mmCIF file of C-alpha atoms in Angstrom:
data_model
loop_
_atom_site.group_PDB
_atom_site.id
_atom_site.type_symbol
_atom_site.label_atom_id
_atom_site.label_comp_id
_atom_site.label_asym_id
_atom_site.label_seq_id
_atom_site.Cartn_x
_atom_site.Cartn_y
_atom_site.Cartn_z
ATOM 1 C CA UNK A 155 92.378 98.231 90.661
ATOM 2 C CA UNK A 156 95.259 97.196 92.092
ATOM 3 C CA UNK A 157 96.220 93.483 93.259
ATOM 4 C CA UNK A 158 95.104 93.215 97.209
ATOM 5 C CA UNK A 159 98.656 92.170 98.568
ATOM 6 C CA UNK A 160 100.710 94.589 95.654
ATOM 7 C CA UNK A 161 102.488 97.605 96.736
ATOM 8 C CA UNK A 162 100.060 100.054 95.264
ATOM 9 C CA UNK A 163 97.884 99.018 97.535
ATOM 10 C CA UNK A 164 97.171 100.446 100.923
ATOM 11 C CA UNK A 165 95.854 98.531 103.618
ATOM 12 C CA UNK A 166 94.441 100.721 106.438
ATOM 13 C CA UNK A 167 92.769 98.107 108.573
ATOM 14 C CA UNK A 168 93.226 94.546 109.272
ATOM 15 C CA UNK A 169 91.380 92.093 111.244
ATOM 16 C CA UNK A 170 92.964 88.855 112.448
ATOM 17 C CA UNK A 171 89.911 86.100 112.161
ATOM 18 C CA UNK A 172 92.396 83.107 113.088
ATOM 19 C CA UNK A 173 95.873 81.987 113.169
ATOM 20 C CA UNK A 174 95.395 81.552 109.268
ATOM 21 C CA UNK A 175 92.991 83.794 108.153
ATOM 22 C CA UNK A 176 92.953 87.639 107.650
ATOM 23 C CA UNK A 177 91.031 90.042 106.692
ATOM 24 C CA UNK A 178 92.130 93.332 105.638
ATOM 25 C CA UNK A 179 90.170 96.765 103.776
ATOM 26 C CA UNK A 180 92.361 98.242 101.319
ATOM 27 C CA UNK A 181 92.522 102.029 100.780
ATOM 28 C CA UNK A 182 89.976 103.443 98.418
ATOM 29 C CA UNK A 183 91.913 105.532 96.851
ATOM 30 C CA UNK A 184 94.568 103.438 96.239
ATOM 31 C CA UNK A 185 92.903 100.675 95.008
ATOM 32 C CA UNK A 186 90.309 101.604 93.288
ATOM 33 C CA UNK A 187 89.693 104.601 90.623
ATOM 34 C CA UNK A 188 85.690 104.983 91.861
ATOM 35 C CA UNK A 189 86.878 105.145 95.590
ATOM 36 C CA UNK A 190 85.212 102.246 96.771
ATOM 37 C CA UNK A 191 86.522 100.179 99.866
ATOM 38 C CA UNK A 192 86.827 96.459 98.902
ATOM 39 C CA UNK A 193 87.376 93.705 101.892
ATOM 40 C CA UNK A 194 89.770 91.001 101.278
ATOM 41 C CA UNK A 195 89.863 87.196 103.107
ATOM 42 C CA UNK A 196 94.004 86.050 102.927
ATOM 43 C CA UNK A 197 93.749 82.055 104.211
ATOM 44 C CA UNK A 198 94.256 79.827 101.180
ATOM 45 C CA UNK A 199 92.347 81.937 98.310
ATOM 46 C CA UNK A 200 91.539 85.184 97.771
ATOM 47 C CA UNK A 201 89.214 87.240 97.126
ATOM 48 C CA UNK A 202 86.531 89.922 97.473
ATOM 49 C CA UNK A 203 84.405 89.526 100.158
ATOM 50 C CA UNK A 204 82.256 92.979 100.316
ATOM 51 C CA UNK A 205 82.656 96.503 98.290
ATOM 52 C CA UNK A 206 81.263 99.776 100.126
ATOM 53 C CA UNK A 207 81.439 102.316 98.074
ATOM 54 C CA UNK A 208 82.036 106.098 98.255
ATOM 55 C CA UNK A 209 84.114 105.574 101.430
ATOM 56 C CA UNK A 210 87.398 106.965 103.350
ATOM 57 C CA UNK A 211 88.009 106.378 107.153
ATOM 58 C CA UNK A 212 87.305 103.233 108.004
ATOM 59 C CA UNK A 213 86.947 100.958 111.815
ATOM 60 C CA UNK A 214 86.534 97.323 112.591
ATOM 61 C CA UNK A 215 84.805 97.005 116.054
ATOM 62 C CA UNK A 216 87.136 95.215 118.706
ATOM 63 C CA UNK A 217 84.996 91.990 118.001
ATOM 64 C CA UNK A 218 85.418 92.226 113.791
ATOM 65 C CA UNK A 219 81.926 91.362 113.429
ATOM 66 C CA UNK A 220 80.688 95.651 112.467
ATOM 67 C CA UNK A 221 82.325 98.074 110.213
ATOM 68 C CA UNK A 222 82.334 101.641 110.636
ATOM 69 C CA UNK A 223 82.859 103.957 107.248
ATOM 70 C CA UNK A 224 82.662 107.576 106.973
ATOM 71 C CA UNK A 225 80.177 108.415 103.544
ATOM 72 C CA UNK A 226 80.994 111.642 101.428
ATOM 73 C CA UNK A 227 77.182 112.312 102.528
ATOM 74 C CA UNK A 228 78.906 112.860 105.937
ATOM 75 C CA UNK A 229 76.983 110.323 107.647
ATOM 76 C CA UNK A 230 78.565 107.213 108.983
ATOM 77 C CA UNK A 231 77.995 104.217 108.290
ATOM 78 C CA UNK A 232 77.728 100.740 109.813
ATOM 79 C CA UNK A 233 78.177 97.654 108.323
ATOM 80 C CA UNK A 234 78.258 93.493 108.972
ATOM 81 C CA UNK A 235 82.005 92.832 108.492
ATOM 82 C CA UNK A 236 81.356 89.442 106.846
ATOM 83 C CA UNK A 237 78.133 89.929 104.762
ATOM 84 C CA UNK A 238 78.563 93.238 103.746
ATOM 85 C CA UNK A 239 75.333 94.423 104.668
ATOM 86 C CA UNK A 240 74.411 98.080 106.014
ATOM 87 C CA UNK A 241 73.695 98.049 109.200
ATOM 88 C CA UNK A 242 72.650 101.689 110.615
ATOM 89 C CA UNK A 243 73.506 105.434 109.053
ATOM 90 C CA UNK A 244 74.756 108.097 112.161
ATOM 91 C CA UNK A 245 73.778 111.187 110.911
ATOM 92 C CA UNK A 246 74.700 114.581 112.903
ATOM 93 C CA UNK A 247 78.119 115.795 111.119
ATOM 94 C CA UNK A 248 77.716 118.910 108.932
ATOM 95 C CA UNK A 249 80.666 118.274 107.089
ATOM 96 C CA UNK A 250 82.896 115.850 106.348
ATOM 97 C CA UNK A 251 83.747 113.285 108.609
ATOM 98 C CA UNK A 252 87.604 112.516 108.409
ATOM 99 C CA UNK A 253 87.899 109.381 111.735
ATOM 100 C CA UNK A 254 85.678 106.549 113.365
ATOM 101 C CA UNK A 255 86.764 104.831 116.223
ATOM 102 C CA UNK A 256 84.700 102.511 118.121
ATOM 103 C CA UNK A 257 85.002 101.856 122.033
ATOM 104 C CA UNK A 258 87.010 98.792 123.579
ATOM 105 C CA UNK A 259 84.223 97.666 124.305
ATOM 106 C CA UNK A 260 82.532 97.700 120.710
ATOM 107 C CA UNK A 261 79.225 98.827 122.370
ATOM 108 C CA UNK A 262 79.774 102.594 121.303
ATOM 109 C CA UNK A 263 81.192 104.779 118.579
ATOM 110 C CA UNK A 264 83.148 107.975 118.049
ATOM 111 C CA UNK A 265 83.593 110.290 115.088
ATOM 112 C CA UNK A 266 85.202 113.106 113.746
ATOM 113 C CA UNK A 267 84.730 115.614 111.279
ATOM 114 C CA UNK A 268 85.866 119.210 109.821
ATOM 115 C CA UNK A 269 82.673 120.669 111.299
ATOM 116 C CA UNK A 270 85.771 121.059 114.282
ATOM 117 C CA UNK A 271 83.450 118.321 116.829
ATOM 118 C CA UNK A 272 83.775 114.229 117.995
ATOM 119 C CA UNK A 273 80.554 113.032 118.237
ATOM 120 C CA UNK A 274 79.461 109.659 120.232
ATOM 121 C CA UNK A 275 77.472 107.006 119.310
ATOM 122 C CA UNK A 276 75.488 104.578 120.682
ATOM 123 C CA UNK A 277 75.889 101.306 118.682
ATOM 124 C CA UNK A 278 74.907 98.308 120.789
ATOM 125 C CA UNK A 279 72.490 95.776 119.931
ATOM 126 C CA UNK A 280 71.823 98.096 116.541
ATOM 127 C CA UNK A 281 70.400 100.905 119.031
ATOM 128 C CA UNK A 282 71.688 104.068 116.902
ATOM 129 C CA UNK A 283 71.547 107.041 119.371
ATOM 130 C CA UNK A 284 73.806 110.377 119.533
ATOM 131 C CA UNK A 285 75.348 110.266 122.755
ATOM 132 C CA UNK A 286 77.193 113.497 122.701
ATOM 133 C CA UNK A 287 78.666 116.198 120.427
ATOM 134 C CA UNK A 288 82.117 117.617 122.288
ATOM 135 C CA UNK A 289 83.344 120.783 121.106
ATOM 136 C CA UNK A 290 86.497 122.651 122.166
ATOM 137 C CA UNK A 291 88.626 121.992 119.199
ATOM 138 C CA UNK A 292 88.706 125.377 116.798
ATOM 139 C CA UNK A 293 89.799 123.397 113.502
ATOM 140 C CA UNK A 294 88.994 120.116 111.984
ATOM 141 C CA UNK A 295 89.628 117.436 114.146
ATOM 142 C CA UNK A 296 91.221 114.217 112.109
ATOM 143 C CA UNK A 297 92.475 111.541 114.835
ATOM 144 C CA UNK A 298 90.270 109.812 117.579
ATOM 145 C CA UNK A 299 92.279 107.186 120.093
ATOM 146 C CA UNK A 300 90.996 105.270 123.065
ATOM 147 C CA UNK A 301 93.171 104.792 126.369
ATOM 148 C CA UNK A 302 92.354 100.511 126.248
ATOM 149 C CA UNK A 303 90.392 100.862 129.688
ATOM 150 C CA UNK A 304 87.641 103.024 127.141
ATOM 151 C CA UNK A 305 87.395 106.093 130.533
ATOM 152 C CA UNK A 306 89.739 108.201 128.096
ATOM 153 C CA UNK A 307 89.133 109.517 124.519
ATOM 154 C CA UNK A 308 92.199 111.753 122.757
ATOM 155 C CA UNK A 309 91.255 113.752 119.868
ATOM 156 C CA UNK A 310 93.739 115.249 117.834
ATOM 157 C CA UNK A 311 93.242 118.411 115.414
ATOM 158 C CA UNK A 312 94.664 121.308 113.163
ATOM 159 C CA UNK A 313 94.324 123.822 115.666
ATOM 160 C CA UNK A 314 97.756 122.198 116.798
ATOM 161 C CA UNK A 315 96.487 120.684 120.035
ATOM 162 C CA UNK A 316 95.389 117.304 121.647
ATOM 163 C CA UNK A 317 91.927 117.280 123.718
ATOM 164 C CA UNK A 318 91.165 114.374 126.454
ATOM 165 C CA UNK A 319 87.798 113.768 127.125
ATOM 166 C CA UNK A 320 86.066 111.131 129.700
ATOM 167 C CA UNK A 321 84.961 108.895 126.491
ATOM 168 C CA UNK A 322 81.514 107.752 129.175
ATOM 169 C CA UNK A 323 80.406 111.253 130.009
ATOM 170 C CA UNK A 324 81.813 113.620 127.477
ATOM 171 C CA UNK A 325 83.432 116.251 129.305
ATOM 172 C CA UNK A 326 86.329 117.924 128.548
ATOM 173 C CA UNK A 327 89.380 116.604 130.633
ATOM 174 C CA UNK A 328 92.619 118.768 129.319
ATOM 175 C CA UNK A 329 94.115 120.844 126.314
ATOM 176 C CA UNK A 330 97.353 119.321 125.560
ATOM 177 C CA UNK A 331 99.293 122.667 123.898
ATOM 178 C CA UNK A 332 102.771 122.300 122.875
ATOM 179 C CA UNK A 333 103.891 120.999 119.295
ATOM 180 C CA UNK A 334 104.354 124.347 117.224
ATOM 181 C CA UNK A 335 102.609 122.095 113.837
ATOM 182 C CA UNK A 336 100.364 119.698 113.160
ATOM 183 C CA UNK A 337 99.811 117.223 115.340
ATOM 184 C CA UNK A 338 100.254 113.396 113.172
ATOM 185 C CA UNK A 339 99.541 110.659 115.972
ATOM 186 C CA UNK A 340 98.318 110.266 119.339
ATOM 187 C CA UNK A 341 99.010 106.693 121.947
ATOM 188 C CA UNK A 342 98.088 106.152 125.357
ATOM 189 C CA UNK A 343 100.090 104.489 127.824
ATOM 190 C CA UNK A 344 99.132 101.050 128.723
ATOM 191 C CA UNK A 345 97.413 101.895 131.953
ATOM 192 C CA UNK A 346 95.744 105.285 130.171
ATOM 193 C CA UNK A 347 98.296 107.160 132.876
ATOM 194 C CA UNK A 348 100.088 108.653 130.445
ATOM 195 C CA UNK A 349 99.797 109.804 126.492
ATOM 196 C CA UNK A 350 102.799 110.475 123.545
ATOM 197 C CA UNK A 351 102.084 113.242 121.019
ATOM 198 C CA UNK A 352 104.085 113.088 117.507
ATOM 199 C CA UNK A 353 104.244 116.167 115.207
ATOM 200 C CA UNK A 354 105.609 117.335 111.820
ATOM 201 C CA UNK A 355 107.553 119.780 114.506
ATOM 202 C CA UNK A 356 109.786 116.699 114.722
ATOM 203 C CA UNK A 357 108.836 116.404 118.410
ATOM 204 C CA UNK A 358 107.276 113.181 120.632
ATOM 205 C CA UNK A 359 106.217 114.868 123.832
ATOM 206 C CA UNK A 360 105.031 112.785 126.885
ATOM 207 C CA UNK A 361 101.963 113.620 129.008
ATOM 208 C CA UNK A 362 100.830 112.530 132.230
ATOM 209 C CA UNK A 363 97.067 112.488 131.762
ATOM 210 C CA UNK A 364 95.827 113.133 135.118
ATOM 211 C CA UNK A 365 98.019 116.473 135.721
ATOM 212 C CA UNK A 366 98.085 117.492 132.015
ATOM 213 C CA UNK A 367 101.348 117.870 132.595
ATOM 214 C CA UNK A 368 104.618 117.408 129.745
ATOM 215 C CA UNK A 369 107.152 114.993 131.586
#
């Protein structure tokens, strides 16, 4: 296994516990041949806190208390980020899960899959219930990003589009089409009124999220 601080270990999630303590998750493909995710704590010493098996996409809750990971059995597993204890299992997707993201308030979770759907889950107080299945993309969805106020959700698909959703109701708001190659990243402005998208076509587009128009 690669040293957690070496150049061969890829960090995919970072949690700031205090000014002197960091906890971060090392990429399963780079750090471990048996595809395990390892949570490390960095302070005066370093060591493995927990081992999470067979996982790729991961996300910390905003308060750092939970970790969500997508498993090979097509489920999302919720973990206690301190102890590594499995808390809940979310079942619903039909194909490989490619992305997970917590709502900014930490009470809900979104997951995206090769089955071309986004699913919204209620994970508050240990309650797990599927809230919505968001449909509209025609190919795999690999990235999910929330606006800072938690009102909008952006999804990136291999169909070369970015879709905006009402994160509360699950209603489709906009489909943004301009890129001619795979979209790699999206980011909301602080007020949520603009969205930037970047693509393998070497272009970055700025969008008005209310009008759905390129700026």
